[in-house]
PDB file of C-alpha atoms in Angstrom:
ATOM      1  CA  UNK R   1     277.705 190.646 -79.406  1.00  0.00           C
ATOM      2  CA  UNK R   2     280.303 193.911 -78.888  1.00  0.00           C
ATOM      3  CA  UNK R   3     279.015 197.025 -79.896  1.00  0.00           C
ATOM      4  CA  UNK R   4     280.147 198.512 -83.131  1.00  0.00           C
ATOM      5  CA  UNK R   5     282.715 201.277 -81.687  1.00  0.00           C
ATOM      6  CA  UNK R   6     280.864 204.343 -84.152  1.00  0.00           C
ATOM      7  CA  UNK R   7     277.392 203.458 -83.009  1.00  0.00           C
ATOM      8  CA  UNK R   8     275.334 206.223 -81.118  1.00  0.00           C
ATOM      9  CA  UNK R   9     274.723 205.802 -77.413  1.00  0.00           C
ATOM     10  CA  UNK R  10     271.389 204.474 -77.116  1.00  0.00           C
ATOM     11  CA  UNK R  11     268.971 205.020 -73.925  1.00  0.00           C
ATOM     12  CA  UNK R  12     267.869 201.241 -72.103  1.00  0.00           C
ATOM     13  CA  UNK R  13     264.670 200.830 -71.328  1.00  0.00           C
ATOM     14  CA  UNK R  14     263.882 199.463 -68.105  1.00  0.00           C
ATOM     15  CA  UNK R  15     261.812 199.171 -64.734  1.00  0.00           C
ATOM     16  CA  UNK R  16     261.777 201.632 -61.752  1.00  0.00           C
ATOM     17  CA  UNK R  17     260.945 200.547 -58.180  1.00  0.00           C
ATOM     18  CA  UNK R  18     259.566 203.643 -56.026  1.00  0.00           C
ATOM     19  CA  UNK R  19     258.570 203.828 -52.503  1.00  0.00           C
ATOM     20  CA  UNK R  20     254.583 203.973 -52.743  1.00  0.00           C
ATOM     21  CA  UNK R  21     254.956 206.542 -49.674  1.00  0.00           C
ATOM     22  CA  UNK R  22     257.879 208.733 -49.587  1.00  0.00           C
ATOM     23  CA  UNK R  23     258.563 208.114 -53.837  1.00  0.00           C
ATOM     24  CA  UNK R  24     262.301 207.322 -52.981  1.00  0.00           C
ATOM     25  CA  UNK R  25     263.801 205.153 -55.619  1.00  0.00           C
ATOM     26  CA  UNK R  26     264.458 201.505 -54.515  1.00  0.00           C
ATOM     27  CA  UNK R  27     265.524 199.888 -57.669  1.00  0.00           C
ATOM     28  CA  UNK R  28     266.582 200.354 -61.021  1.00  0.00           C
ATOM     29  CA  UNK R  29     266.328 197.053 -63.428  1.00  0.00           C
ATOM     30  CA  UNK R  30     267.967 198.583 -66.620  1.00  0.00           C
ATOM     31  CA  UNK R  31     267.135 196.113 -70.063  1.00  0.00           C
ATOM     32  CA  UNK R  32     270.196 194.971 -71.257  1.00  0.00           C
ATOM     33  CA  UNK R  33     269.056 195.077 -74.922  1.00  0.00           C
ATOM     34  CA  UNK R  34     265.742 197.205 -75.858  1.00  0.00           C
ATOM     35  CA  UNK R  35     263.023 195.199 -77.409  1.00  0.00           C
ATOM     36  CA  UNK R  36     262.594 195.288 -81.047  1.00  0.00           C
ATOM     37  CA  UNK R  37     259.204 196.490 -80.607  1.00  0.00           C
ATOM     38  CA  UNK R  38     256.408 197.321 -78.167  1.00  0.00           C
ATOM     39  CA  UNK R  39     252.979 195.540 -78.353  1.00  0.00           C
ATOM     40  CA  UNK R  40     250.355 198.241 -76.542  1.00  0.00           C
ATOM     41  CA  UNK R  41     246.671 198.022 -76.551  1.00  0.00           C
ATOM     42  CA  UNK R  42     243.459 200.156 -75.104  1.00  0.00           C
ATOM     43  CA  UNK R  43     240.346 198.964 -73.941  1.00  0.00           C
ATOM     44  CA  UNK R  44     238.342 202.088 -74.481  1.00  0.00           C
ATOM     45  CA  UNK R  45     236.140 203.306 -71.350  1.00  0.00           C
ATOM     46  CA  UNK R  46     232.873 204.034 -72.542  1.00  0.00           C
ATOM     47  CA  UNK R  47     229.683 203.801 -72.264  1.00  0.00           C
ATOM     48  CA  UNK R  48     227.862 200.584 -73.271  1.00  0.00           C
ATOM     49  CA  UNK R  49     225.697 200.819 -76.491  1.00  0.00           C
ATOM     50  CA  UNK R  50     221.851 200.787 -76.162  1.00  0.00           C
ATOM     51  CA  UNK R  51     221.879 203.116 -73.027  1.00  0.00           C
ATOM     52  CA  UNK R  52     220.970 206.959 -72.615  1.00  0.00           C
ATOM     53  CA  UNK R  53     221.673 208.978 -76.264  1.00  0.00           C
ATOM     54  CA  UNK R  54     223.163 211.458 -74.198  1.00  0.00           C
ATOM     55  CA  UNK R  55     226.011 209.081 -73.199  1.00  0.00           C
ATOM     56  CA  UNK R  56     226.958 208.251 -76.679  1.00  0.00           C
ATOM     57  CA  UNK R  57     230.033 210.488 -76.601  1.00  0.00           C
ATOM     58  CA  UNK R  58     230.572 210.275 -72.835  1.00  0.00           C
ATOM     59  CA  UNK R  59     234.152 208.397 -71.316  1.00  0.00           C
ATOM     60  CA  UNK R  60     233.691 207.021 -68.035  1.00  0.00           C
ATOM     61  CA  UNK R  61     237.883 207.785 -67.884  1.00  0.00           C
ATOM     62  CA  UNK R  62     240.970 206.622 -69.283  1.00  0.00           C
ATOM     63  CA  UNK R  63     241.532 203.516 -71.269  1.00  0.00           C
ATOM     64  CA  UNK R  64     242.724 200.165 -70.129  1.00  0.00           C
ATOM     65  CA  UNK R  65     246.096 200.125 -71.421  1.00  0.00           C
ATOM     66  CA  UNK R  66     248.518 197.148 -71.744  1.00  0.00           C
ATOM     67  CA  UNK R  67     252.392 196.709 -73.004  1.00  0.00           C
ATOM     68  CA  UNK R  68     253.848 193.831 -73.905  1.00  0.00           C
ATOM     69  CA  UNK R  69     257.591 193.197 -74.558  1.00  0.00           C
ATOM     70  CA  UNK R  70     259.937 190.466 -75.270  1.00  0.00           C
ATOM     71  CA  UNK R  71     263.918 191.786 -73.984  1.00  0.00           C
ATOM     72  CA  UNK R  72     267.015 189.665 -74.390  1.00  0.00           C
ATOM     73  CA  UNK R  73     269.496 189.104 -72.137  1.00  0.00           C
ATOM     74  CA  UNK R  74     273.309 187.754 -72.916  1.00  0.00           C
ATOM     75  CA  UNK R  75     275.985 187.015 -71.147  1.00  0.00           C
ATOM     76  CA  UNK R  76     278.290 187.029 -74.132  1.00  0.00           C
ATOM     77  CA  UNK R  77     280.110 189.968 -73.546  1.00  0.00           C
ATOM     78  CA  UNK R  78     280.759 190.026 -70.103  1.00  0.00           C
ATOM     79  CA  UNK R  79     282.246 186.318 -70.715  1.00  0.00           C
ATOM     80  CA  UNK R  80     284.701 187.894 -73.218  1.00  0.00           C
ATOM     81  CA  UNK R  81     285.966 189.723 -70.500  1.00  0.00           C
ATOM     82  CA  UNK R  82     285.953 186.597 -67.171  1.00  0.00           C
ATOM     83  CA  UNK R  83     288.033 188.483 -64.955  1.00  0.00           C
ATOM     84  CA  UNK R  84     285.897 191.867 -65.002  1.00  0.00           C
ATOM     85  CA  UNK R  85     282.534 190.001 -64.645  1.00  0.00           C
ATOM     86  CA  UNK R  86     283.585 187.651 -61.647  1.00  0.00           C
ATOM     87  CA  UNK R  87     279.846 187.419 -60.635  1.00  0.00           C
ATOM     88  CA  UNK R  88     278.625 186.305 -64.394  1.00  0.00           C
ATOM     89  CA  UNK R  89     281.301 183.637 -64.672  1.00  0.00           C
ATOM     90  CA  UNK R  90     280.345 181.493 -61.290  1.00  0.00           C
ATOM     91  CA  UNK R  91     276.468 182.494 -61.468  1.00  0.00           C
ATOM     92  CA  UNK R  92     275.653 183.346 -65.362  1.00  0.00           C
ATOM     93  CA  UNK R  93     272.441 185.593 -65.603  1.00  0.00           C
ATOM     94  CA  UNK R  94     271.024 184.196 -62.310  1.00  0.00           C
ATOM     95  CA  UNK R  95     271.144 187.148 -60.803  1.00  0.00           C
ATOM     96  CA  UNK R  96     269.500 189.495 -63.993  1.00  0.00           C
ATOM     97  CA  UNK R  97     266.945 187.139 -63.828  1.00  0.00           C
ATOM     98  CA  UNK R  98     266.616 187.050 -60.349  1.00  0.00           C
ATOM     99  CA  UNK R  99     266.261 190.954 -59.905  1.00  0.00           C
ATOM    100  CA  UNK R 100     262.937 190.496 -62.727  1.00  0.00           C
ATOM    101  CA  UNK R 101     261.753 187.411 -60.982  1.00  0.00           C
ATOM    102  CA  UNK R 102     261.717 189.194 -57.168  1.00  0.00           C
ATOM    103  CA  UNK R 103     258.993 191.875 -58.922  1.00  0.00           C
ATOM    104  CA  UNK R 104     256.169 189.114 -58.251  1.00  0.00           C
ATOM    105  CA  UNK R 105     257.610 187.630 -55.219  1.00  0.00           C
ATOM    106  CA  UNK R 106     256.198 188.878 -52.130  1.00  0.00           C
ATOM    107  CA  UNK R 107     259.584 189.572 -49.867  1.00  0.00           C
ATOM    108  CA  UNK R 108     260.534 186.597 -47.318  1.00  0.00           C
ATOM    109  CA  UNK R 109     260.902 189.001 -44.386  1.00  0.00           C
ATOM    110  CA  UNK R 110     257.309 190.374 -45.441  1.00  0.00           C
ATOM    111  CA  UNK R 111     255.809 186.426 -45.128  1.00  0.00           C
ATOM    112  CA  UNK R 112     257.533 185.958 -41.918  1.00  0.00           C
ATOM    113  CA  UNK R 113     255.919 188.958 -40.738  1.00  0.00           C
ATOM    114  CA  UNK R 114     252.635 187.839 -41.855  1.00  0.00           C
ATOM    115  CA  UNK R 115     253.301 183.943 -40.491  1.00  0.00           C
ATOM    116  CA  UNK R 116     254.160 185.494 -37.164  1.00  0.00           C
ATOM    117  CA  UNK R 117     250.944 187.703 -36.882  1.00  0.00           C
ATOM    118  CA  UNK R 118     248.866 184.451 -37.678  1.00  0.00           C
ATOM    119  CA  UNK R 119     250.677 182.709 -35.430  1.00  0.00           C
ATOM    120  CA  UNK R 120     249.624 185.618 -32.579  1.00  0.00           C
ATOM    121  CA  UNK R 121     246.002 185.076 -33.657  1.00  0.00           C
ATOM    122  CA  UNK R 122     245.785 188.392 -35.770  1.00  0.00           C
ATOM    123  CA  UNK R 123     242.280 187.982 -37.450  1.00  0.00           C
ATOM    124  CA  UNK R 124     242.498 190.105 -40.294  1.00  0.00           C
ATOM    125  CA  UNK R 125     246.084 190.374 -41.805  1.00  0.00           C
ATOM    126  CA  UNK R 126     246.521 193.262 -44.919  1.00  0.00           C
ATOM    127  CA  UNK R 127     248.033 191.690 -47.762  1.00  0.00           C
ATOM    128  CA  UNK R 128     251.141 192.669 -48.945  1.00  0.00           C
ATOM    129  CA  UNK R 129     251.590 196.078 -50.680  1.00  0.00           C
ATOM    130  CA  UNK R 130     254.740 195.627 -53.449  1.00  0.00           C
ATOM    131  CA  UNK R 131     257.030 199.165 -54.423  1.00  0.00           C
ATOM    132  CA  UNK R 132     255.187 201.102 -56.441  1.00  0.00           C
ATOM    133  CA  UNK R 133     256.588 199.995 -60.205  1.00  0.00           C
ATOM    134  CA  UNK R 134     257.538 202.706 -62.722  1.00  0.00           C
ATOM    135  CA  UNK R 135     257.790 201.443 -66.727  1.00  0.00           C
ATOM    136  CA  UNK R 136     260.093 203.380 -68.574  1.00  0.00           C
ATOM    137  CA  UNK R 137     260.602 203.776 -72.456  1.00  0.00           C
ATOM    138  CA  UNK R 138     262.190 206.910 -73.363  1.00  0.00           C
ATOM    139  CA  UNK R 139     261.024 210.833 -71.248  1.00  0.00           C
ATOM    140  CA  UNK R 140     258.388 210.779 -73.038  1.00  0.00           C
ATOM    141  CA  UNK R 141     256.656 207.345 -71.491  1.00  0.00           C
ATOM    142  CA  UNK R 142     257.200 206.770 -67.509  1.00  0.00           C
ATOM    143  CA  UNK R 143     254.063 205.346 -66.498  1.00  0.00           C
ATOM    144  CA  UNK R 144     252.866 203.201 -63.533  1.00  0.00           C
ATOM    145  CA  UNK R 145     252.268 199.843 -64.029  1.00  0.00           C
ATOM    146  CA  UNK R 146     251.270 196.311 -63.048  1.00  0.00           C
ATOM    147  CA  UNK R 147     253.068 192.906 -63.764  1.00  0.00           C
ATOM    148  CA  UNK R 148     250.246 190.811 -65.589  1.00  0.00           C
ATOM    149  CA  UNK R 149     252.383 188.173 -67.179  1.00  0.00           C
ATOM    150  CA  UNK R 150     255.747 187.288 -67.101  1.00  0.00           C
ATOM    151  CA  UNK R 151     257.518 184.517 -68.545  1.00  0.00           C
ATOM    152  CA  UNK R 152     261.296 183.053 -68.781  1.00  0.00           C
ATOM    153  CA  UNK R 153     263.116 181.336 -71.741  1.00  0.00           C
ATOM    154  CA  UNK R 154     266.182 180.243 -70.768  1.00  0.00           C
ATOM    155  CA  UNK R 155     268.560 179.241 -74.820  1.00  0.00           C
ATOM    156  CA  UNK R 156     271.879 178.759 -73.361  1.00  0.00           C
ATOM    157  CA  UNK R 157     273.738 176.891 -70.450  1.00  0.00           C
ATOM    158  CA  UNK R 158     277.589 177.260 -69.802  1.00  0.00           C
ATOM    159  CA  UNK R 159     278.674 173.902 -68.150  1.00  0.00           C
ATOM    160  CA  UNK R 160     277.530 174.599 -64.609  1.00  0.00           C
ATOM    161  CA  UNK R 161     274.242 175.006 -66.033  1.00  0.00           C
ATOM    162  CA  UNK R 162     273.918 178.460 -65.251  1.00  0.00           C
ATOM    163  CA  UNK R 163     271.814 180.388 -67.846  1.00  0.00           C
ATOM    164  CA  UNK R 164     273.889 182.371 -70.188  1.00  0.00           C
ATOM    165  CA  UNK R 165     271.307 183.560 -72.611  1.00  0.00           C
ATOM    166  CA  UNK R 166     267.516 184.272 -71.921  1.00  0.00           C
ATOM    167  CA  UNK R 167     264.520 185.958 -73.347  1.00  0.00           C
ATOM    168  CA  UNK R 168     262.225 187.424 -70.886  1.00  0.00           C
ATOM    169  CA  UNK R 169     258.335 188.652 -71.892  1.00  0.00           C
ATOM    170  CA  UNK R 170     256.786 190.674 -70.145  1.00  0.00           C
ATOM    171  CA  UNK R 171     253.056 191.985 -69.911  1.00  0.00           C
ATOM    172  CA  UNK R 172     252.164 195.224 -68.159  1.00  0.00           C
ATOM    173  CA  UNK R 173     248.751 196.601 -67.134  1.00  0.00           C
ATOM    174  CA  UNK R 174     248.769 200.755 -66.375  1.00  0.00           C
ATOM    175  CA  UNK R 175     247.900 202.059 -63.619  1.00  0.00           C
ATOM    176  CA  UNK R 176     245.349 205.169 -63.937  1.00  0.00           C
ATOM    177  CA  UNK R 177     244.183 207.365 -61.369  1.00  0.00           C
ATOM    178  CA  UNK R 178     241.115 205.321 -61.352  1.00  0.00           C
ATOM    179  CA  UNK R 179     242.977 202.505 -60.102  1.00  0.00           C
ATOM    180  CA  UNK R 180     245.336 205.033 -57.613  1.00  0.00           C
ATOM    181  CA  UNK R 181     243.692 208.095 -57.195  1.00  0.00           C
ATOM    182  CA  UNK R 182     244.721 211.524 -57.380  1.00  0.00           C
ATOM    183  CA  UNK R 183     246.596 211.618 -54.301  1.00  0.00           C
ATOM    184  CA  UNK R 184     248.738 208.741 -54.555  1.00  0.00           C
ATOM    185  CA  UNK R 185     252.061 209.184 -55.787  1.00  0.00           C
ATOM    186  CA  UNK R 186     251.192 206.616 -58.950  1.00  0.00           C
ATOM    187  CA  UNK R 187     248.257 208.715 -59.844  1.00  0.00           C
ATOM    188  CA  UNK R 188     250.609 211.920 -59.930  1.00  0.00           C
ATOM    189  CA  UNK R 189     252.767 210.105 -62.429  1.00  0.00           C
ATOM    190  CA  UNK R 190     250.042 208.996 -64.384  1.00  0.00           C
ATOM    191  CA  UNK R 191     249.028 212.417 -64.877  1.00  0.00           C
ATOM    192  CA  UNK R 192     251.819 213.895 -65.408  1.00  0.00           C
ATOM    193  CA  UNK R 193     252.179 211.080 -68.607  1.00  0.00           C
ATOM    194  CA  UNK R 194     248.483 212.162 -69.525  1.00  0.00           C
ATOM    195  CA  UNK R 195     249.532 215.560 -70.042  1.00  0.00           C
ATOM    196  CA  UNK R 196     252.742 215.001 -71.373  1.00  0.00           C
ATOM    197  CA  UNK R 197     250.887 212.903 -74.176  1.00  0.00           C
ATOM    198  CA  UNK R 198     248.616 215.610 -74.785  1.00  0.00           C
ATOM    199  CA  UNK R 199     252.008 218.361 -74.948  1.00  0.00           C
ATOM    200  CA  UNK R 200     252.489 215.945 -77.656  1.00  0.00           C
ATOM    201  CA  UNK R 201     249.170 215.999 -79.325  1.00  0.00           C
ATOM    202  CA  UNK R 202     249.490 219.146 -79.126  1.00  0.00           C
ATOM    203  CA  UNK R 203     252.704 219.297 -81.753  1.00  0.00           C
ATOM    204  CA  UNK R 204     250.942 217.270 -84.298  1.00  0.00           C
ATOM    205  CA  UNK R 205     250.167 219.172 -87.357  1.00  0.00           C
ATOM    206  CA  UNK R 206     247.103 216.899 -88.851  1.00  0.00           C
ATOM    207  CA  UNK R 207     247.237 218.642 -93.027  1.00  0.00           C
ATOM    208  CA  UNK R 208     245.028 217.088 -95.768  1.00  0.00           C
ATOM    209  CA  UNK R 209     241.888 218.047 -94.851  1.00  0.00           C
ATOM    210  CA  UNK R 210     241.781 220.675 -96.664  1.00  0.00           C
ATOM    211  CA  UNK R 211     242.155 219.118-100.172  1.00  0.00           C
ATOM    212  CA  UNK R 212     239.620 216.723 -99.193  1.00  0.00           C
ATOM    213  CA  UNK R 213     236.595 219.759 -99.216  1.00  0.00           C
ATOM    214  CA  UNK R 214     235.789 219.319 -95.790  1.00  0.00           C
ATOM    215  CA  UNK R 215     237.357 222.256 -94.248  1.00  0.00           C
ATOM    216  CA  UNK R 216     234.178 224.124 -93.441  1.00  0.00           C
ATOM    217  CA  UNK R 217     232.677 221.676 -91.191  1.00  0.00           C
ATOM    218  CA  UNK R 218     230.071 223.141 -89.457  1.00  0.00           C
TER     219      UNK R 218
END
């Protein structure tokens, strides 16, 4: 599992944890490996068929999008080295696995809190609201998201039975401004992907048409 020592640098992939409020960074959860490949699909936003003509070519606003991605993590390496990965050798990937797992986990202090306002009487108790999580895959795609499905396969055991090799899948929803709004801090980053994307769109040079006669459309 070492890297080849001529190989280029490659950027990881990984998940950002902001403050919802301020937009201070809480956590970085850096891939070990990047995923081979990236499953993404749209569910378009538009109008249903048999309604007004006039809303034909109408979008009610941005697509549904969702990733999926299968990562792999391995503890091979750090075992070559025991005595610089002191935390791998008595735990194995526990802990990698643990930093994913706590993104669907409500915090404990944050059900105390709740248990004790029940407790009080409290009526009405707001559910918890979880750090605003930031997908990233290269600068050209940081983008809000929601954990829709996650899922653990632990391969490998060293003889403690900690896990030494696991892949992880993951399933993301993201997060629009018509699930934020403009003026929360998700919604700004959503944006600021929107327009990025169409920066991009921008670049692309779409030739052909021309040899196929239709560049006089009216």
């Amino acid at each position: 599992m070492t890297t080849f020592p001529g190989s280029p640098k490659l950027i990881k992939g990984g998940i950002v944890l902001l403050n919802p409020g301020t937009g201070a960074v809480l956590r970085i959860i850096a891939l070990q490996y990047n995923a081979d490949s990236l499953n993404r699909s749209f569910q378009i936003q538009s109008f249903t068929s048999g309604g007004d003509r006039s809303e034909a070519l109408r979008l009610k606003g941005p697509p549904i999008e969702t990733i999926k991605l299968e990562a792999e993590i391995d503890a091979a390496d750090q075992l070559e080295f025991p005595d610089q990965h002191d935390e791998i050798v008595q735990n194995g990937l526990h802990a990698q696995l643990a930093a994913l797992e706590t993104l669907i986990y409500p915090s404990s202090s944050q059900l105390q809190a709740n248990d004790s306002l029940a407790n009080s009487g409290t009526l009405e108790i707001v559910p918890v609201e979880s750090p605003l999580t930031l997908f990233v895959w290269s600068k050209n795609r940081i983008v809000p998201v929601r954990l829709t499905e996650f899922s653990i396969t632990e391969e490998a055991f060293d003889p403690s039975l900690n896990p030494i090799r696991a892949k992880v899948s993951l399933g993301m929803r993201v997060l629009s401004i018509d699930d934020l709004g403009f003026s929360h801090k998700g919604g700004t980053l959503f944006m600021r992907f929107l327009q990025n994307k169409e920066q991009l769109s921008a670049r692309h040079r779409s030739g052909g048409f021309a040899t196929l006669g239709i560049n006089g459309i009216p």
